[in-house]
Amino acid sequence: MNVDFDLAAVYVSDAQYNRNIFFDTTPEAIRLYLLYNHWVLRIVVYAFIIADLALAIFEDPAVIPLPIWATTLIELVCLAVFTVRLVHYAKVIPRERFWKDPKNICIIVIILLSLVDMLIYGSLKATGYFAVRWSRVLRPLLLVNVTEGRQLRRAFRSIRNALPQILYVFLLFMFSVLMFSLMALKLFGKKGLTTNDGGAYFNDYLEIVFDLYVLVTTANSPDVMMPAYNSSVFFAVFFIIYILINTYIFMSVFLAVVYNNYKKYLKEEVRQLVRAKRHKMVRAFGVLQERKGEEGPVVTQASWNQLVRLVQPDISNAHRELLWSVSDDSNKGCIGKVAFVQLADLLNMQVIVVKSRPHPLQMWLPSLYLSSPSRLICRMVRHRLFVYAFDLIILVNAVFIGLDEENPLIANAEWAFLALYLLEILLKLYTFEPRAFFSKHEFWNWFDTVIVISALIATIINSVLKSSGGYTSRQILDIVFILRVLRLIRVVDSIKRFRAIINTLIKIGPTILTFGQLIVVVYYIFAMIGMELFKGKIRFFDAESTDPEKAFCGNPLLKNSLFAKHNYCKNNFNNVVSSFILLLELTVVNQCGFTAVTHVSARIFFVLFHIVVVIIIINIFIAFVLEAFFVEYTVDKSNLQSCLEKKIEELELGVKQDHLVGNLVDAMETDDNDMGTSESTKAKPALMFKIASKRYKTVDGLLQRMFEADLDPEDFAEDEDFDPNNPSNVTFPNPNFDSV
Amino acid sequence: MNVDFDLAAVYVSDAQYNRNIFFDTTPEAIRLYLLYNHWVLRIVVYAFIIADLALAIFEDPAVIPLPIWATTLIELVCLAVFTVRLVHYAKVIPRERFWKDPKNICIIVIILLSLVDMLIYGSLKATGYFAVRWSRVLRPLLLVNVTEGRQLRRAFRSIRNALPQILYVFLLFMFSVLMFSLMALKLFGKKGLTTNDGGAYFNDYLEIVFDLYVLVTTANSPDVMMPAYNSSVFFAVFFIIYILINTYIFMSVFLAVVYNNYKKYLKEEVRQLVRAKRHKMVRAFGVLQERKGEEGPVVTQASWNQLVRLVQPDISNAHRELLWSVSDDSNKGCIGKVAFVQLADLLNMQVIVVKSRPHPLQMWLPSLYLSSPSRLICRMVRHRLFVYAFDLIILVNAVFIGLDEENPLIANAEWAFLALYLLEILLKLYTFEPRAFFSKHEFWNWFDTVIVISALIATIINSVLKSSGGYTSRQILDIVFILRVLRLIRVVDSIKRFRAIINTLIKIGPTILTFGQLIVVVYYIFAMIGMELFKGKIRFFDAESTDPEKAFCGNPLLKNSLFAKHNYCKNNFNNVVSSFILLLELTVVNQCGFTAVTHVSARIFFVLFHIVVVIIIINIFIAFVLEAFFVEYTVDKSNLQSCLEKKIEELELGVKQDHLVGNLVDAMETDDNDMGTSESTKAKPALMFKIASKRYKTVDGLLQRMFEADLDPEDFAEDEDFDPNNPSNVTFPNPNFDSV
C-alpha cells in the first residue's frame, strides 16, 4: 500500500507545482522521480548552469584570465553534470517519450556541439590558428531547456506565437521608415547641409534609414533634425510628423499587439495547465479511492492525512486539519473526487499559522514582566505614536545623512541614530513574542533588524579601522552609506497607499525573475556575438593614464568622434561584464558609436538588438506589469479562498485585521502597525490563521489567478469520464517547445 | 404642429451628436438654438479661437512683428465674437442654468481678464515700463470651454479624476528618486570624480536629484553614469538597479494607473452619455407620439419621415426607407418607443448607398463602349493582374526616385511614370462608373487622383520654370519630391494585412485629433510661460553668419557648453513657433540646456512639463491606442448593426464583399480590388447598401462602442417611467467641468 501513497503524493506534488512530466509508475521509477525532483539536485543543476555561463568571465576575452585547460576542464565537468541529469531524466520517463521531447534533443545537441567546439578550438589554438568559441552562444539555451525552465519556456513560446502579428506591424513600420527616408533623401540630400561634425547631411539612403530608425528610439533626438531645422523651420514639420507616426503611434501599436497576443496565448497555456493539474489530481484520487456506501468512490480522512504528510512533511497538524475541514465541509470523514481535486490549490494557498504564545520573559520572570512599569512600556510600544515617533526619527536621520558627515557632531549623531534604532528593535522584542516578531512573513521586521545590525557592525569596523590606522576602507564606508539610506525606506511602510503599491510590486517580483532569466538569455547571446565582433576595438584608459591614445579610446577611427568626446570608452565589448553593462545601456538608449570602429554593417547587430529587446521583450514586460495591476484592481478572491476564509472565521481562528483603505491593499505580511494597535485583553485562541491572500507561492499561481475569471468552468466536467484504472490513456500535454 | 417637429428634430439631432444643452422649448428659443448649432457659426467661433491663439505669432516675441495696436485690435474683435456667442448661448438656455455652468463662468472670466491685461499692458508699455502679457496663458482654455469642446473637456475630466491615483504613484516614485539620490551623494560625492566637462560629479544633492530624474527620461543615459562607471564597474550596478526600478517598473506602473483610471472614468462618462441620449430620444418620442389602438403610444411612419427629413435633409429616400424598415420590423406602419429610440444610433451608422448606374459612355456611345475591344479593356482593368502590374510599377518607381534625379534618363523616366499613373486613372474611369469611382468613401481613389494630378501640375510648373529662366524653385521641387514619394504609399493598400492595421489607425484618427487639441492647450500654456522666462536668452545665427557669438548661441553663459557644441541654438523660446518645436523635442527627450542661461530653478519648468506631458498625456494616448486595438481584436458588431445588415440582406440590396482574412479587416472603403474581381453579369438592383461597419461618424460613437459590452442593459428601463408631458423633471447631467 505504501507505494500507492508515494504515487499519489507524486501526482499531488506535480499538480501543486504544475510539473508536466510523464513518469513511469513503477515503484523504482517513482523513487528515481522523487530523487529527480529533490531540491538539492535541482539547485546543483542550476549551480552548474550558472558556472557554465560564468565561464565567460574567465575565457578570452576575460575579466580574470584563466588558462584554456582550466576553463575547458570546468566546462567538461558542467557538461558531465548535464549529461548525468539527462540520463537520470531518461530513466524516469518512458523511452519513446524521452526522444519525442524537443527539450531533451536540444540539450543533447548543445552538449555535443559544445564538445565539438572545444575540440576544434583547442586544436586550432594549439596549432596557433585563429579560433572562435562559437558554441558559447548556445549556453544560455540550457537555462531554457532544463526541466525546471518551465516559466522561461512559456515566455519564449508566447513570444514565438506573437511573432507573426508583430511581424506585420514591423513590416508596415519599416515601410513607413523607408518612405520617410526616401522623402528625406529627396528633401535634404541636395541641399548641401552639414551635420554638427561637418559631415554631409542626409545624402546616403542607407544612412538616412539608420538615422531615422535610431530616431524612433529617441537616441539621436534632436541632433538628427538640427541641420534641417536650422536651414528652415518648415523642415521641422517633417520630423514632427515622423516622430508622431513612428515613435508614438507605431510604438504604441507594438505594445498593443504584443500585449494582446501575450495575453491570448498565456491564457491558452494556463488553461492547459489547469486541465493537466486536474488530470493529475484525478489520478491521485484514482490511486487512493475506496468504495464506501452508495456515494461512489471516496478518499478517507486517514488516507488523506497520510497523503498530505507525504506531500508536505512540514505542514502543521492544525493547518492540515483546517484544510481537511474545508474539503470535508459536511463532516463525513471522507471526500469525493470534486473536493479531493481542490487539494493542490489548497496546498498552494499560503496560510500563515499564528501561534499565540506568552512572551518568554513572562514565563521566566512573570513578576517583573507583568509589573506595571513593564506593562506601561508594552502599552507605549504598541501605541500608534511610537510608530510616528520613529518615522520622525527616520526623517531627521535622512536630513543628517544629507549633511556633511565629516562634521564631528554629525558623525556622532550617527551613533545616536543607531542606538535609537537598536532600542526600537529591543523594545519591540520586549513587547512582542520574539518568534512571532521574527516569523517568516514579517518582512519589515526582518528588514529592519538585518539593516540595523549590519549597519552597526559595519560602522564599528569602520571606526576601529579609522582609529587604529587612521585608514578608512572605501568599500566598508560605501556599505555603511548604503545601509544608512536603506534604513530610510522603512518610512514607506507607514503610509498605507504606498504600502499598497509596493505590495503589488512585490507580488509581481517572482515573475520579474522570469523576465530576468529571459533577459539574461538574450543578453548572453548578444554579448557573445558582440564580443567576437568588437572585442579589443576600443580600449579604456584609467583616469590617471596619460597615454595620448586616451583621447580616442585607443582607436584612431574614433578621433574627434562624439563617442570619444563623451568619454564612452568603457562602453565596450572587451569582456562579458562590460558587454552586459553596454547592452543594458543600449536597451535604455540605443546609441551606437561602435559602428565607427568596424564596418557599417555592424549596425545590423544594434538594430537587431533593439528589435528583440526593446520592441519585443520590454513590451512583454510592460504588458505583464499592466496585467498584474489590472488584476489587482479588478479580480476578486477565488471561490476556494473564500471557502478557506469562511472556514477560518467559522472556527473563530481568524486574526482580525485592520480594514485597510484602497484597492491594492494586502498588507498581511507587512502589518506591524497591527501589533501596535491591537491592545486586546481578552483571551485569544492559542492558534490562529490568516491567509496571505494575494501572494502566491508560484508564478503559475499568479498567472492562473489572472485568467481564472476567463477559465471555462466546464473544464472540469470532461475529467469526469476519466478512467482511473487506466491512467495512461490520458496524455499529458507535455509542452512541446521547439528549440529556440 | 410644425413647431413640434422642430423640437423633436432638435432632440434627435442632439441625441445623435451627444449634445447636452438644456435649451428652452419655446419656438423662438428653438429657432435660436438651431442657429446656435449651425455649422457656419461653429466654424466661425473656431476660426476666431484659432485667430486668437495665432496672435502669439505676431505679439512680442514675434515671428512676424505687428504693432501693438494691430494685435490688440484683432484680440478685441475675437473677444467680441466670443461675447456675442456667449450672449447667444445665454438666450438659448434658461438663465439659472447659464450661471450654474462653470464653462460659461470660465469664458466670462477669461474675457474679462484678457481685457484687464490688455489695459494694463497697454498703459505700462505706453509709459515705458516692463510689462508681461500674462493673460495669454488663458487663451487655450477657450478651446476647452466652448460648447463644442466636449471631447476635450471629457479628456481633461478623465485626467483630473485619475490624478489622485497618479499622485500616489508619483510620490512613491519621487521617494525612490530621492533615496537613490541620497545614496548617490554618499557613494560618489566624496570620491572627487569629475564629469566629462570637468565639473564636480554628484556632490550637490539637488543636482543629483535632477540628474537622476532626467535619467528616468533616458535623456542623459549613459553620460550620467560614465564617471562612476569609469571609476569602478561595481558602481554601474547602482545605475542598473535605478534604471530597472524607476525607468522600467515605475513608468509601467504609471501607464497601468493612467490606463486603468482613464478606462474607468471614461466608461462612466460614456454611460452617462448613453443615458442622456436615451432621455432625449424619449422626449422626441413624447413630442411626436400618437395613441393608436391598444398598443400604447406610437409614432407613425409619416411623422417619422418628416422628422428624419428635418434632422438629416441630405438623406436619400432609399436610405430613409431602409432605416424605417429596420425600425418597423413587423411592418405595422408605426413604431413604439423602444424602436424609436434607436433612431439616433441608426442615423449615426454610416450606410453607403451604392447606386448601380450604367457607365455614361455606355449611354452616349453604346456601340463603341460595348464593342469587344472596349469590353476587353474593361475586363483587363478589372483583372487582379492589373493591380499587380501597377504595384510593380510603383516599386520600380521607388527605385528610380532613390536614384540621382540629375541623370537625364531618370528625369525623363519621371514623365513616363506620371503618364502611366494617369493612364491607370483614365482606364479605371473608363471601366468603372465615374461617380462610383469618386464616391465619398473611395479613399484610395481620391488619394491617387489628387496626388497624381498635383504631381503632374507641380512637375509641369517646375519644367516650365527650369526651361524658361534656368531657375528652379526649391519649394516647388520639394513639393514635387514629396508628392512622388507619397504616391508610393498606395502599395500598402494592396497587402491585406497592412490594410487591416492601417484601417484601425485611420479609425482612431478622430480621437487622435482630440489628443491633438489637448496637446495644443498644454503646449500653448507652457510656450507662453517659457517665452516669458527664456525669450532672447539664446540667439540663433544663420549658417553664413560669422559673428563670434555664434559659437555660444549669443550667450556667454553657454561658452563650451554641450548645448552650444551640439549646435542647439535654434532650440529656443524666442517665438511661438520655435517654442512649440522645442516643446515637442522636450516631449521626445527631455534635454534642458536652458537652465544654464537662467537660474537653476528654471528646471522646475522642465520637470513640470515632463510630468504633465510625458507621464500623463502621452500615457493616456498610449492607453487609448491600446484600448482601440483591443476593441478591434475583441468587440463584435453591435446588435443594431447586425439588424441593419440583416435587413439589407433580406432586401437583397447588399453589396457582396470578399471575405477578407484577419481580425482587423474592415476594408469597405478601400476595396478597389473588389471592383477588379467582381465580373458579375447578372442584373444587379439599381441601388445597393453597404455599412461602413466599424467607422464612426463621431468620436463618441467609437467610445460608446468600446464600452458597449460593459454598459448596463437596464439603463433603458429607467426611462420607461419618464413622463413625456413634463420633460423638465428630468435633468440632463450637464457635464460639470470646473475650470482647468
Tab-separated table of N, CA, C and O in Angstrom, chain B residues 70-111:
chain	number	residue	atom	x	y	z
B	70	ALA	N	-2.358	96.831	-33.582
B	70	ALA	CA	-2.951	95.871	-34.521
B	70	ALA	C	-3.352	94.585	-33.791
B	70	ALA	O	-4.486	94.101	-33.908
B	71	THR	N	-2.425	94.023	-33.019
B	71	THR	CA	-2.755	92.775	-32.319
B	71	THR	C	-3.864	93.018	-31.309
B	71	THR	O	-4.761	92.177	-31.141
B	72	THR	N	-3.828	94.186	-30.650
B	72	THR	CA	-4.874	94.487	-29.677
B	72	THR	C	-6.233	94.550	-30.359
B	72	THR	O	-7.231	94.016	-29.854
B	73	LEU	N	-6.243	95.173	-31.538
B	73	LEU	CA	-7.494	95.290	-32.284
B	73	LEU	C	-8.032	93.894	-32.625
B	73	LEU	O	-9.215	93.593	-32.394
B	74	ILE	N	-7.152	93.045	-33.146
B	74	ILE	CA	-7.598	91.696	-33.517
B	74	ILE	C	-8.125	90.969	-32.284
B	74	ILE	O	-9.178	90.334	-32.310
B	75	GLU	N	-7.407	91.097	-31.181
B	75	GLU	CA	-7.833	90.392	-29.980
B	75	GLU	C	-9.193	90.911	-29.510
B	75	GLU	O	-10.046	90.126	-29.093
B	76	LEU	N	-9.381	92.237	-29.612
B	76	LEU	CA	-10.677	92.796	-29.207
B	76	LEU	C	-11.802	92.238	-30.071
B	76	LEU	O	-12.874	91.881	-29.559
B	77	VAL	N	-11.536	92.127	-31.374
B	77	VAL	CA	-12.554	91.545	-32.266
B	77	VAL	C	-12.867	90.117	-31.827
B	77	VAL	O	-14.030	89.718	-31.691
B	78	CYS	N	-11.812	89.329	-31.558
B	78	CYS	CA	-12.002	87.941	-31.113
B	78	CYS	C	-12.846	87.908	-29.849
B	78	CYS	O	-13.826	87.159	-29.757
B	79	LEU	N	-12.487	88.730	-28.885
B	79	LEU	CA	-13.211	88.734	-27.621
B	79	LEU	C	-14.666	89.126	-27.846
B	79	LEU	O	-15.573	88.550	-27.230
B	80	ALA	N	-14.883	90.074	-28.769
B	80	ALA	CA	-16.250	90.478	-29.079
B	80	ALA	C	-17.037	89.300	-29.631
B	80	ALA	O	-18.185	89.062	-29.243
B	81	VAL	N	-16.416	88.563	-30.524
B	81	VAL	CA	-17.097	87.393	-31.105
B	81	VAL	C	-17.451	86.397	-30.005
B	81	VAL	O	-18.579	85.876	-29.950
B	82	PHE	N	-16.506	86.128	-29.108
B	82	PHE	CA	-16.787	85.162	-28.036
B	82	PHE	C	-17.930	85.663	-27.165
B	82	PHE	O	-18.782	84.887	-26.740
B	83	THR	N	-17.945	86.984	-26.920
B	83	THR	CA	-19.012	87.546	-26.100
B	83	THR	C	-20.366	87.371	-26.783
B	83	THR	O	-21.344	86.950	-26.148
B	84	VAL	N	-20.406	87.667	-28.081
B	84	VAL	CA	-21.656	87.511	-28.824
B	84	VAL	C	-22.133	86.063	-28.747
B	84	VAL	O	-23.297	85.772	-28.462
B	85	ARG	N	-21.207	85.168	-28.964
B	85	ARG	CA	-21.543	83.744	-28.918
B	85	ARG	C	-22.108	83.372	-27.548
B	85	ARG	O	-23.078	82.624	-27.437
B	86	LEU	N	-21.506	83.910	-26.527
B	86	LEU	CA	-21.939	83.590	-25.171
B	86	LEU	C	-23.325	84.163	-24.907
B	86	LEU	O	-24.183	83.505	-24.293
B	87	VAL	N	-23.552	85.390	-25.395
B	87	VAL	CA	-24.868	86.005	-25.232
B	87	VAL	C	-25.920	85.171	-25.956
B	87	VAL	O	-27.009	84.897	-25.440
B	88	HIS	N	-25.557	84.728	-27.141
B	88	HIS	CA	-26.446	83.851	-27.908
B	88	HIS	C	-26.784	82.607	-27.081
B	88	HIS	O	-27.943	82.216	-26.963
B	89	TYR	N	-25.772	82.020	-26.510
B	89	TYR	CA	-25.971	80.817	-25.683
B	89	TYR	C	-26.886	81.131	-24.512
B	89	TYR	O	-27.780	80.350	-24.165
B	90	ALA	N	-26.677	82.310	-23.903
B	90	ALA	CA	-27.490	82.698	-22.745
B	90	ALA	C	-28.954	82.850	-23.138
B	90	ALA	O	-29.856	82.581	-22.348
B	91	LYS	N	-29.204	83.250	-24.397
B	91	LYS	CA	-30.583	83.385	-24.865
B	91	LYS	C	-31.227	82.019	-25.047
B	91	LYS	O	-32.457	81.877	-24.971
B	92	VAL	N	-30.399	81.015	-25.366
B	92	VAL	CA	-30.932	79.692	-25.695
B	92	VAL	C	-31.342	78.936	-24.445
B	92	VAL	O	-32.390	78.283	-24.417
B	93	ILE	N	-30.549	79.016	-23.401
B	93	ILE	CA	-30.832	78.182	-22.235
B	93	ILE	C	-31.369	79.039	-21.094
B	93	ILE	O	-31.174	80.262	-21.083
B	94	PRO	N	-32.102	78.431	-20.162
B	94	PRO	CA	-32.659	79.183	-19.036
B	94	PRO	C	-31.555	79.882	-18.261
B	94	PRO	O	-30.439	79.367	-18.144
B	95	ARG	N	-31.915	81.067	-17.730
B	95	ARG	CA	-30.883	81.891	-17.115
B	95	ARG	C	-30.175	81.192	-15.962
B	95	ARG	O	-28.940	81.214	-15.874
B	96	GLU	N	-30.909	80.523	-15.073
B	96	GLU	CA	-30.252	79.940	-13.898
B	96	GLU	C	-29.279	78.846	-14.305
B	96	GLU	O	-28.249	78.635	-13.676
B	97	ARG	N	-29.613	78.171	-15.415
B	97	ARG	CA	-28.688	77.141	-15.908
B	97	ARG	C	-27.403	77.777	-16.432
B	97	ARG	O	-26.324	77.226	-16.287
B	98	PHE	N	-27.594	78.919	-17.065
B	98	PHE	CA	-26.425	79.588	-17.646
B	98	PHE	C	-25.413	79.924	-16.557
B	98	PHE	O	-24.213	79.702	-16.718
B	99	TRP	N	-25.895	80.432	-15.440
B	99	TRP	CA	-24.958	80.868	-14.402
B	99	TRP	C	-24.432	79.732	-13.562
B	99	TRP	O	-23.487	79.892	-12.807
B	100	LYS	N	-25.113	78.565	-13.702
B	100	LYS	CA	-24.625	77.404	-12.940
B	100	LYS	C	-23.500	76.673	-13.670
B	100	LYS	O	-22.803	75.863	-13.079
B	101	ASP	N	-23.402	76.942	-14.964
B	101	ASP	CA	-22.475	76.153	-15.774
B	101	ASP	C	-21.060	76.725	-15.681
B	101	ASP	O	-20.820	77.856	-16.106
B	102	PRO	N	-20.120	75.980	-15.109
B	102	PRO	CA	-18.783	76.556	-14.910
B	102	PRO	C	-18.114	76.969	-16.212
B	102	PRO	O	-17.270	77.873	-16.200
B	103	LYS	N	-18.460	76.331	-17.327
B	103	LYS	CA	-17.724	76.694	-18.538
B	103	LYS	C	-18.089	78.099	-19.017
B	103	LYS	O	-17.257	78.802	-19.561
B	104	ASN	N	-19.344	78.527	-18.754
B	104	ASN	CA	-19.713	79.903	-19.111
B	104	ASN	C	-18.967	80.896	-18.224
B	104	ASN	O	-18.428	81.887	-18.705
B	105	ILE	N	-18.960	80.602	-16.930
B	105	ILE	CA	-18.240	81.464	-15.993
B	105	ILE	C	-16.786	81.576	-16.431
B	105	ILE	O	-16.194	82.666	-16.450
B	106	CYS	N	-16.254	80.441	-16.809
B	106	CYS	CA	-14.852	80.379	-17.214
B	106	CYS	C	-14.601	81.294	-18.406
B	106	CYS	O	-13.620	82.053	-18.416
B	107	ILE	N	-15.489	81.245	-19.397
B	107	ILE	CA	-15.289	82.082	-20.581
B	107	ILE	C	-15.392	83.564	-20.196
B	107	ILE	O	-14.578	84.392	-20.632
B	108	ILE	N	-16.389	83.881	-19.351
B	108	ILE	CA	-16.546	85.277	-18.938
B	108	ILE	C	-15.283	85.761	-18.233
B	108	ILE	O	-14.756	86.844	-18.527
B	109	VAL	N	-14.790	84.927	-17.328
B	109	VAL	CA	-13.574	85.303	-16.597
B	109	VAL	C	-12.411	85.495	-17.556
B	109	VAL	O	-11.651	86.478	-17.452
B	110	ILE	N	-12.273	84.597	-18.514
B	110	ILE	CA	-11.159	84.709	-19.468
B	110	ILE	C	-11.272	86.024	-20.238
B	110	ILE	O	-10.292	86.765	-20.390
B	111	ILE	N	-12.483	86.328	-20.709
B	111	ILE	CA	-12.663	87.561	-21.478
B	111	ILE	C	-12.322	88.778	-20.624
B	111	ILE	O	-11.578	89.680	-21.049
